[in-house]
Tab-separated table of C-alpha atoms in Angstrom:
chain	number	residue	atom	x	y	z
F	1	UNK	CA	101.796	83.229	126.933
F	2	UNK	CA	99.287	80.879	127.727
F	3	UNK	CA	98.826	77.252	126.783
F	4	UNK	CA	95.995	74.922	126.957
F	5	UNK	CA	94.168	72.060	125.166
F	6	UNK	CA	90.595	71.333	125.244
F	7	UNK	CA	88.281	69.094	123.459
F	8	UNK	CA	84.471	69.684	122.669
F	9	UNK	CA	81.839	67.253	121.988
F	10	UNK	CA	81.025	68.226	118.117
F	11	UNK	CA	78.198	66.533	115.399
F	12	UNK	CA	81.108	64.533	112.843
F	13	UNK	CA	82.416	66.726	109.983
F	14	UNK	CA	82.214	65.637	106.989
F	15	UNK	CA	85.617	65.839	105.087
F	16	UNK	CA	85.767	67.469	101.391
F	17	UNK	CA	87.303	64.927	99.192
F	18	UNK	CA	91.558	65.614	98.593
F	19	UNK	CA	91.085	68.490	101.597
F	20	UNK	CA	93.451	67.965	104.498
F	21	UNK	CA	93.504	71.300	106.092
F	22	UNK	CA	92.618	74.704	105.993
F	23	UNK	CA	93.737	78.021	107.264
F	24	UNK	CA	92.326	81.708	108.461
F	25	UNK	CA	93.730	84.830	109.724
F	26	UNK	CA	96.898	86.273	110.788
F	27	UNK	CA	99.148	86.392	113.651
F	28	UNK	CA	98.921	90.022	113.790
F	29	UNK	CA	98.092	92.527	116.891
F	30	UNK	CA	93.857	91.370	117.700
F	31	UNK	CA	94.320	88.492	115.134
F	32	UNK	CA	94.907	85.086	115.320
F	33	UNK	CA	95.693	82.341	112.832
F	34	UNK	CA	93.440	79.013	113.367
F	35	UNK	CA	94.189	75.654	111.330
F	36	UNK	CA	91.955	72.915	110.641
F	37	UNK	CA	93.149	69.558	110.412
F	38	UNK	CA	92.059	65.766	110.098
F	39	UNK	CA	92.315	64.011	113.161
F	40	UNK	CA	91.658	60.516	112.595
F	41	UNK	CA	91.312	59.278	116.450
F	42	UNK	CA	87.978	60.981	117.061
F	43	UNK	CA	84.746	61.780	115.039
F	44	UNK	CA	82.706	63.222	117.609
F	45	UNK	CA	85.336	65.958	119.090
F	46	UNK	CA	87.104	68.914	118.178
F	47	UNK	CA	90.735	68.762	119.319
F	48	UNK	CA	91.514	72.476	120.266
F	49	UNK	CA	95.149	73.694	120.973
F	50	UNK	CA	95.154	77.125	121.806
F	51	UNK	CA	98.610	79.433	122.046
F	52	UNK	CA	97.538	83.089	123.289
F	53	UNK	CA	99.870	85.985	123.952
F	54	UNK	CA	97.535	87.276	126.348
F	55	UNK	CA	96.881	85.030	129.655
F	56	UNK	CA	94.184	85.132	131.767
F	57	UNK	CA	90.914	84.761	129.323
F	58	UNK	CA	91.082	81.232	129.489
F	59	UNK	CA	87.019	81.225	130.445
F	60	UNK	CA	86.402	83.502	127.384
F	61	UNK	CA	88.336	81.041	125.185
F	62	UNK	CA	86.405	78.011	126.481
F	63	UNK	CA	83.444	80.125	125.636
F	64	UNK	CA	83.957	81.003	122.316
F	65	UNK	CA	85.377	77.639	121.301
F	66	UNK	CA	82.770	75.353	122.627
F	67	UNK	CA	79.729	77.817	121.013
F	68	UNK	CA	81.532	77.093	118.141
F	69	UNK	CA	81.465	73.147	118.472
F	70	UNK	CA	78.250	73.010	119.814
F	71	UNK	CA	77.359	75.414	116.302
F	72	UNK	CA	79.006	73.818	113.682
F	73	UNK	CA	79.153	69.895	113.076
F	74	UNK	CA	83.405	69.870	113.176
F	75	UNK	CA	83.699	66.342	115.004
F	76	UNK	CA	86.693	64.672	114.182
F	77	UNK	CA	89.041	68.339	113.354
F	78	UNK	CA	92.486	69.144	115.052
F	79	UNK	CA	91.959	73.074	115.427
F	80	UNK	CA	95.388	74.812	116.304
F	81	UNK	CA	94.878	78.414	117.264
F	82	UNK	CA	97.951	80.836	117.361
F	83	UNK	CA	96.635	84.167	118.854
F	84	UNK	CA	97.586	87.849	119.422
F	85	UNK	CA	94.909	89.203	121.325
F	86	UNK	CA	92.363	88.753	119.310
F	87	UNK	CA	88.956	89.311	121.316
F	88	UNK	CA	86.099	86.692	121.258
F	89	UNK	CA	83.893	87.777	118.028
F	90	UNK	CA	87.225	87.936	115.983
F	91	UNK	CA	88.044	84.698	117.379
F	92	UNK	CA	84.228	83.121	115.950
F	93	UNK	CA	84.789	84.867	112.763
F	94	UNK	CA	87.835	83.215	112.054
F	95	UNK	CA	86.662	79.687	113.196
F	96	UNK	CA	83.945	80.008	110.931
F	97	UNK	CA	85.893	81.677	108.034
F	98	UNK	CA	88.538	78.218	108.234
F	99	UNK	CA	85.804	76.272	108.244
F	100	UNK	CA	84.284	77.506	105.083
F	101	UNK	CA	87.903	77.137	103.350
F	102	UNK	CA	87.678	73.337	104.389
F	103	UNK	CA	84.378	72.834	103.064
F	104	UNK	CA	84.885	74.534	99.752
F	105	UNK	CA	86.401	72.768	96.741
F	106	UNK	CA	89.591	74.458	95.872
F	107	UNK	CA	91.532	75.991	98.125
B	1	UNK	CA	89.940	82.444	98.938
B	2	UNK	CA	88.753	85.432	97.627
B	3	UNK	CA	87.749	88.041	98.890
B	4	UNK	CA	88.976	91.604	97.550
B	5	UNK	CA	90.282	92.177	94.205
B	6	UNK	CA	93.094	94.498	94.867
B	7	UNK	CA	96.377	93.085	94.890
B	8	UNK	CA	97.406	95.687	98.396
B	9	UNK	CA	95.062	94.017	100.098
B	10	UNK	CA	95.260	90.386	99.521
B	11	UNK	CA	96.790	88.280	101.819
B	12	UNK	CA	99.979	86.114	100.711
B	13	UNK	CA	97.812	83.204	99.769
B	14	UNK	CA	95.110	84.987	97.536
B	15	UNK	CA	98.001	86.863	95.955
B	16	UNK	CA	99.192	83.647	94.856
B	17	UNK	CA	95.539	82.117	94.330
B	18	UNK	CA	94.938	84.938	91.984
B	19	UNK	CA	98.000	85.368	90.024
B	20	UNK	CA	98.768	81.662	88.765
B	21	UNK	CA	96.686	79.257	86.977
B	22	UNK	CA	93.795	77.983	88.394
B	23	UNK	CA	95.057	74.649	90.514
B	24	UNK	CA	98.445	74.711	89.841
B	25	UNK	CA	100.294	76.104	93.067
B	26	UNK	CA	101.671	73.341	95.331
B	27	UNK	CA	103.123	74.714	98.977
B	28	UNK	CA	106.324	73.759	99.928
B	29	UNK	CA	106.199	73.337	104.020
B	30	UNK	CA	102.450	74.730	104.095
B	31	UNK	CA	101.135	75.115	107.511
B	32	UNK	CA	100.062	71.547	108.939
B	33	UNK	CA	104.284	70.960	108.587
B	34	UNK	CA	104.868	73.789	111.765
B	35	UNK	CA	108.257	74.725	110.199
B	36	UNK	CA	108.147	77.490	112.920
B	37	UNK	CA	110.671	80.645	115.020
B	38	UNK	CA	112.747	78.794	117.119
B	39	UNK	CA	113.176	81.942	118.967
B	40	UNK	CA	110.199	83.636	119.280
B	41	UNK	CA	108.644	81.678	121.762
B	42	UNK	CA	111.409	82.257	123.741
B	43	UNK	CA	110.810	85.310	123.741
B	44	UNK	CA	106.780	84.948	124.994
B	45	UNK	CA	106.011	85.856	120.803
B	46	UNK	CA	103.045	83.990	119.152
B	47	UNK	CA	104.395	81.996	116.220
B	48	UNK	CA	103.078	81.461	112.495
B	49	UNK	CA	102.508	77.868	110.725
B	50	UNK	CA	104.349	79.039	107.857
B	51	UNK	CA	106.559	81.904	109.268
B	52	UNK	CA	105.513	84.961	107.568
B	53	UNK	CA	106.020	83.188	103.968
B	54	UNK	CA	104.488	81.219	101.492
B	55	UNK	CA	106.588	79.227	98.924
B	56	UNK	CA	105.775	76.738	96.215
B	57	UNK	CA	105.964	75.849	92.691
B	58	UNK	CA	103.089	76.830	90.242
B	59	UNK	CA	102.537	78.102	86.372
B	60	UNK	CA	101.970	80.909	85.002
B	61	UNK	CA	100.739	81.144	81.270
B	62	UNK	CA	101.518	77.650	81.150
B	63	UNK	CA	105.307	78.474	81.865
B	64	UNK	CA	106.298	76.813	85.336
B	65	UNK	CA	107.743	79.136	88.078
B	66	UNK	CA	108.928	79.203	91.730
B	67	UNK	CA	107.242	81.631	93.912
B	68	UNK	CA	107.544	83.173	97.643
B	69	UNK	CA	104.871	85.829	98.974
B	70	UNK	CA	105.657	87.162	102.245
B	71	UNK	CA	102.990	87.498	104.818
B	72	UNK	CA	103.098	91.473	105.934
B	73	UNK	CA	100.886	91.263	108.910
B	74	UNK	CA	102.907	88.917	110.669
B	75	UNK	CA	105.527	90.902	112.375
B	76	UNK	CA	105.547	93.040	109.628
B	77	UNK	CA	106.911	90.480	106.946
B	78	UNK	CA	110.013	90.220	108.501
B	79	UNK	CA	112.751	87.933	107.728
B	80	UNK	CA	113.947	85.358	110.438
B	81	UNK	CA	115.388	82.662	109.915
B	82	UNK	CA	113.340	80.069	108.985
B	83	UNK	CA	111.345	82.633	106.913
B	84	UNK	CA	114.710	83.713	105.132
B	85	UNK	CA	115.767	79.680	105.031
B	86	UNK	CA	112.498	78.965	103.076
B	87	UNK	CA	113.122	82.516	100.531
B	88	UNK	CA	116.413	81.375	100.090
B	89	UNK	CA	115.206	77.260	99.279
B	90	UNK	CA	112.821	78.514	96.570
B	91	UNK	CA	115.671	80.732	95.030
B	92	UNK	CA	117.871	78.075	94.871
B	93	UNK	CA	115.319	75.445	93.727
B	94	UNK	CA	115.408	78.151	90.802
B	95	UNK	CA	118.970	77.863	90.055
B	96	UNK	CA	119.005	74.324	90.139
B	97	UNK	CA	116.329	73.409	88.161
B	98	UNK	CA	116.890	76.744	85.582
B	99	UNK	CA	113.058	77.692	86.383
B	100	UNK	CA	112.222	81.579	86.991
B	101	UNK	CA	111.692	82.800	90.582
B	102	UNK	CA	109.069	85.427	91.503
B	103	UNK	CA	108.435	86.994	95.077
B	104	UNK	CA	106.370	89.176	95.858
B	105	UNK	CA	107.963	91.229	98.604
B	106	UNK	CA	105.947	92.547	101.706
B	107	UNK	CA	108.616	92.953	104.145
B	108	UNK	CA	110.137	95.850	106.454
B	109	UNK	CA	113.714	93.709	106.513
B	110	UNK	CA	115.536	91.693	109.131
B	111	UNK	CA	113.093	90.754	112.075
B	112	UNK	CA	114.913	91.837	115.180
B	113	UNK	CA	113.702	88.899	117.276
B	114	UNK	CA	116.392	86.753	115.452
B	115	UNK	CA	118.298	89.414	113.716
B	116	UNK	CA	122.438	87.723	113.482
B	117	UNK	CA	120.281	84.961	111.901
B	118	UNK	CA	117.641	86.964	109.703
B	119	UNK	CA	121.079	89.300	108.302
B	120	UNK	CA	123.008	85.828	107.526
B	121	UNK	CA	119.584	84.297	105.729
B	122	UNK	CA	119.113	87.198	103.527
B	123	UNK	CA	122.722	87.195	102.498
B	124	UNK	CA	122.283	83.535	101.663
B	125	UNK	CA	119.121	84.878	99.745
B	126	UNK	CA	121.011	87.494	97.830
B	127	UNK	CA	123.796	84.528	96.761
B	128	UNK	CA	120.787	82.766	95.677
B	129	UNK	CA	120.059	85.320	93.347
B	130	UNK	CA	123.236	85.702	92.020
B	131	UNK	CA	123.438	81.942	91.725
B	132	UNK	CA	120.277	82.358	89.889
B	133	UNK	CA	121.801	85.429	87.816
B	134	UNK	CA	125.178	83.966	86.979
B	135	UNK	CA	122.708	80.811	84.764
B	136	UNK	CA	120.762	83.315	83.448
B	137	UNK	CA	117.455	82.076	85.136
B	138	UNK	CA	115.372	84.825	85.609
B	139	UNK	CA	114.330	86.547	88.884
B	140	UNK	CA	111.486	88.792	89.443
B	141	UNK	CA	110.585	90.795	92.593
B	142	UNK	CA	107.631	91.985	92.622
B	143	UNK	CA	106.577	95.092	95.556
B	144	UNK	CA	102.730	95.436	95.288
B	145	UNK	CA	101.982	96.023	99.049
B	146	UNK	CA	101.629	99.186	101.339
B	147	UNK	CA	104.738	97.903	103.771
B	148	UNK	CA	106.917	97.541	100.583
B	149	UNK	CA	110.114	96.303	100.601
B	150	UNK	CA	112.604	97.781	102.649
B	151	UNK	CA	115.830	96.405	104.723
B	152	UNK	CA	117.391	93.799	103.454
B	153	UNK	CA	114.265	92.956	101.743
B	154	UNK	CA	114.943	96.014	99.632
B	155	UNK	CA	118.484	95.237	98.198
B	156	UNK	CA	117.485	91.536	97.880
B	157	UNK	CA	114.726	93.285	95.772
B	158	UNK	CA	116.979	95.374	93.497
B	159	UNK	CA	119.565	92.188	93.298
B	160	UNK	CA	117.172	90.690	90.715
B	161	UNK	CA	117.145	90.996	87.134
B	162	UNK	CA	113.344	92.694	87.425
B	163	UNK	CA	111.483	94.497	90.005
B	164	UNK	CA	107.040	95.272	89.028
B	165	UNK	CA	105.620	97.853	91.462
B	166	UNK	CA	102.277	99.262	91.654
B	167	UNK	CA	101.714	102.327	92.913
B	168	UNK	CA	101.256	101.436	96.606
B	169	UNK	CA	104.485	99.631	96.654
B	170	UNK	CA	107.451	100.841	98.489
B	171	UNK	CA	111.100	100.398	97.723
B	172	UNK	CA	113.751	101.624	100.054
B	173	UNK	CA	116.525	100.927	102.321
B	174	UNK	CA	115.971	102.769	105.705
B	175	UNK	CA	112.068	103.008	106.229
B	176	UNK	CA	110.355	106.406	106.233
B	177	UNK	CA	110.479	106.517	110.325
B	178	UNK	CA	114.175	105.353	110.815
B	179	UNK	CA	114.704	108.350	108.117
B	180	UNK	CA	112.861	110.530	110.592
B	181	UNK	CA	114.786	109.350	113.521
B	182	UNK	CA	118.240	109.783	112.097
B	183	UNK	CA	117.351	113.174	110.228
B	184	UNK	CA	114.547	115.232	112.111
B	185	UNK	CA	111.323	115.743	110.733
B	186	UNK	CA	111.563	118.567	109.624
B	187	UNK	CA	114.367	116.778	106.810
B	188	UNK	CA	112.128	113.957	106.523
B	189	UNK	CA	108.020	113.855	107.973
B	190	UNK	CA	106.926	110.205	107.451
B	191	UNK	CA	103.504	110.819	108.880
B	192	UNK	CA	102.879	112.685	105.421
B	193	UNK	CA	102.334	109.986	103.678
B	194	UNK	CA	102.001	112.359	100.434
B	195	UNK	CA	106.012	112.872	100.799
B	196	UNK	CA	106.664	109.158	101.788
B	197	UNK	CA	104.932	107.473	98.442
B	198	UNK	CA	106.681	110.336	96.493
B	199	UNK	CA	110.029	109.617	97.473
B	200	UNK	CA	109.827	105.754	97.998
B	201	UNK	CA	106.218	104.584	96.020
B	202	UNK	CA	106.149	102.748	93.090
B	203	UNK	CA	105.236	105.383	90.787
B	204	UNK	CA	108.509	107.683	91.518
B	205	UNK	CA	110.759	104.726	91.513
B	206	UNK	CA	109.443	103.440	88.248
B	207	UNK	CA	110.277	107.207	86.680
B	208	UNK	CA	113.700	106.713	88.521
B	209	UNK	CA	114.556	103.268	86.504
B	210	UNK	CA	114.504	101.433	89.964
B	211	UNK	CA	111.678	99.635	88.816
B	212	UNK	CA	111.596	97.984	85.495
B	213	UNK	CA	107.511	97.888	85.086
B	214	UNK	CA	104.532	99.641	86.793
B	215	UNK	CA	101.300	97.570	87.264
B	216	UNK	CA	98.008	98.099	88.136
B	217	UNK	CA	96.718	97.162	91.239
B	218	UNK	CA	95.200	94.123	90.578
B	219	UNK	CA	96.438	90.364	89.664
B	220	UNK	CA	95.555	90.479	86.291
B	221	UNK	CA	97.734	93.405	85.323
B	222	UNK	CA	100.672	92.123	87.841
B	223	UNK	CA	100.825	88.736	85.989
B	224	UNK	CA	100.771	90.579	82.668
B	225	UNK	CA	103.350	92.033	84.343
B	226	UNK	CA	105.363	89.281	84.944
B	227	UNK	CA	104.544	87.055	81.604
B	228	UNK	CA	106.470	90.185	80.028
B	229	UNK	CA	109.805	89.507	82.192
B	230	UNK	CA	109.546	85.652	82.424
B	231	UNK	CA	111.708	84.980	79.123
B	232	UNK	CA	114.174	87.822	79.848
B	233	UNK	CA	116.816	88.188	81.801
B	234	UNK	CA	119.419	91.470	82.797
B	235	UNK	CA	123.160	90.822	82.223
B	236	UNK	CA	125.047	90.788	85.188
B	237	UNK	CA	128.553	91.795	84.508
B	238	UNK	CA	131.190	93.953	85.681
B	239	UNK	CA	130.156	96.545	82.587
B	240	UNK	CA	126.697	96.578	83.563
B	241	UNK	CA	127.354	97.424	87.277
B	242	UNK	CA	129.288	100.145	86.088
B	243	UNK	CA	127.004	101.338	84.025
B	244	UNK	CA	124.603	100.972	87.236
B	245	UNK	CA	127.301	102.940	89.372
B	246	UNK	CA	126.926	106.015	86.804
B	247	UNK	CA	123.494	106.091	86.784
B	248	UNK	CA	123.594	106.469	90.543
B	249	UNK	CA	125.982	109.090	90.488
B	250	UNK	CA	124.160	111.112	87.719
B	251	UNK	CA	120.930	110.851	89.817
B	252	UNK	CA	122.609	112.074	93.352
B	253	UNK	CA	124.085	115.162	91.229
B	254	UNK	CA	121.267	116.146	89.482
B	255	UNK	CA	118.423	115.464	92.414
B	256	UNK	CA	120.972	115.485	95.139
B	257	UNK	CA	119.968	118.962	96.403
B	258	UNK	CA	116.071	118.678	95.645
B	259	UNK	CA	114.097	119.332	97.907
B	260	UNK	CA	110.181	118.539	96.387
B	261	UNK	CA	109.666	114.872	94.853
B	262	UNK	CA	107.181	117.071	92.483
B	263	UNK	CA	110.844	119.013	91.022
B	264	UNK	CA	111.937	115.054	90.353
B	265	UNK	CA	108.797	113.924	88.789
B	266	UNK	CA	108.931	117.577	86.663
B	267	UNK	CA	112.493	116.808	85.714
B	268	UNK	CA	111.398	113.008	84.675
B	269	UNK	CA	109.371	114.227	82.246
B	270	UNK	CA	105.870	114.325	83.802
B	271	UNK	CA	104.667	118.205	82.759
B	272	UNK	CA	100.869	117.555	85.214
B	273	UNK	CA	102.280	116.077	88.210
B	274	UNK	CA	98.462	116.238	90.039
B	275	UNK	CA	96.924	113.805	86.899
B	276	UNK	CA	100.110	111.465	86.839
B	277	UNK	CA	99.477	110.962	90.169
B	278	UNK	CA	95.840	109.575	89.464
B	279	UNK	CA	96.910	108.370	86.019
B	280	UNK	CA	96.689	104.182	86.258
B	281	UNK	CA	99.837	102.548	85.376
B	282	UNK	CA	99.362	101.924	81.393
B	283	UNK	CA	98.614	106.053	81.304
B	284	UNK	CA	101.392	106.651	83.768
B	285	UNK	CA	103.797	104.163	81.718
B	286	UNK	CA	102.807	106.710	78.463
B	287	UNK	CA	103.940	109.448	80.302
B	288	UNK	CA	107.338	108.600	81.355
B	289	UNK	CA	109.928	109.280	79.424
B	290	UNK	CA	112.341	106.389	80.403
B	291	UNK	CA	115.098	105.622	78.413
């Protein structure tokens, strides 16, 4: 298993109105789950915490995550990622697929 | 949170998303709470937010309900024990408060990570039910998925007054490939998938009386479905299990010694056994003859 956290710089997200989280994917073989949360210490980061079954692509993770950050304006988000080897594009799509369930009214 | 329209494919959430009114599903321990496995990390396993299971109070129709959908791509729906501690919470939260429980079941059993505690959890789940049974509340299991319900997920199915399949549902005890294992396959192939939905898929357990109504596979015909059962209940009583016990016996003497699920269907009244099997569920329903 391997661990980390990271933070990336981030443009500030704008929170929904009565949205506190959101969810995407699956912890299921080359899936991951990733939650979105509120993190009220920082508007100009996003707070990753990353749990991987499969060590040793920590370089690929940093990749992936801070494209992402550097993509989307998400300052100010808690992202928790559980993972099963998902590989890097899977890892975007879901990002991006979380993100749209935060930004859209119902859940 | 949508995405396809057919109920097999949905995850646990849009299963729920789709079937209930619009809005009114609140999650009991959703993700941000990390009511997670105690063992699986202990065993270098990723975890899940919500364990495998999604539970929460909603309405259907108007009429209030508990729910539970089981998350099948996480270890294969499998009950551990937090997952089994939050199935059995929304079954008792029926019995207390005398509103109807509906799950829909996605689940190959016990998960063997934790499986002393999974086995004790879904016993607690089945005394749930009964709990549920004894006040008359109903309880409605509902097996819409491709991994079915099997394991202990399986009897805690048929423990409820109702069961709603589709046809990709599955409702059995031993999976196809522990069958296989334990019998050859030459007694029992579960790569033929043909053979597998035949002896196990919604369709031929619907014929059998296992389950009590066949849906389409979508959420509008499942919640039709259930807005049939939600004001009914089965009697549980030492008569009825009887009864139950005959039924059993009659089947295992009459189909004991078939070999071809097409002989059973034949037997069960369906004369084209090649258009039932494409026949949706309100043709297939005409065809029956169930008592």
């Amino acid at each position: 298993m391997e661990k980390f956290v990271k933070a990336f710089p981030s443009k500030p997200l704008t929170w929904p109105r009565g949205k506190q989280w959101a969810l995407a994917g699956v912890v299921g073989s080359g899936n991951l789950e990733v939650l979105f949360e509120r993190n009220p210490k920082t508007t100009d980061q996003m707070d990753c915490h990353v749990e991987s079954s499969i060590p040793g692509y920590k370089d690929s993770w940093l990749a992936a995550l801070g494209d992402f950050a550097s993509n989307y304006p998400v300052g100010g988000t808690k992202v928790t990622i559980h993972d099963q080897g998902a590989d890097p594009i899977v890892v975007t799509f879901r990002l991006r697929q979380a993100y749209d369930h935060l930004l859209k009214k119902t859940t | 949170m949508s995405c396809s329209n057919l109920f097999h494919e949905q995850t646990a959430r849009q299963r729920i998303a789709s079937l209930v009114d619009p809005g009114s599903f609140t999650e009991f321990l959703p993700p941000p709470a990390r009511v997670m496995s105690p063992y699986l990390p202990q065993l270098d396993i990723p975890v899940s937010f919500d364990d495998g299971i999604v539970i929460g109070r909603a309405k259907l129709g108007g009429t209030p309900l508990y729910l539970a959908a089981q998350v099948g791509q996480f270890v294969g729906g499998a009950v551990g024990e937090v997952h089994g501690a939050k199935l059995t919470g929304i079954i008792k939260a029926s019995a207390r408060d005398s509103i109807p429980c509906v799950f829909i079941a996605e689940s190959g059993g016990v998960r063997l990570h934790e499986g002393s505690s999974g086995e004790i959890a879904i016993s607690e789940a089945m005394r749930a039910v009964f709990e549920c049974r004894a006040k008359r509340v109903p309880t409605i299991a509902v097996i819409g998925a491709d991994i079915g319900a099997y394991g202990g997920m399986g009897i805690l199915s048929t423990c409820c007054d109702f069961r709603i399949m589709t046809e990709h549902g599955r409702l059995g005890i031993s999976g196809p490939i522990v069958i296989e294992k334990w019998m050859g396959k030459q007694a029992y192939d579960s790569s033929n998938r043909a053979l597998v939905w035949k002896t196990s898929g919604g369709k031929t357990k619907f014929l059998l009386g296992d389950a009590d109504l066949l849906a389409d596979d979508d959420a509008a015909s499942v919640g039709a479905a259930i807005k049939k059962l939600l004001s009914k209940s089965a009697p549980l009583t030492i008569k009825s299990v009887k009864a139950r016990q005959q039924e059993l016996e009659k089947r295992l003497k009459t189909f004991g010694k078939t070999t071809d699920p097409d002989a059973i269907w034949k037997v069960l009244g369906i004369k084209n056994v090649a258009e039932a099997s494409l026949a949706t569920a309100t043709e297939f329903t005409a065809l029956a003859k169930r008592k």
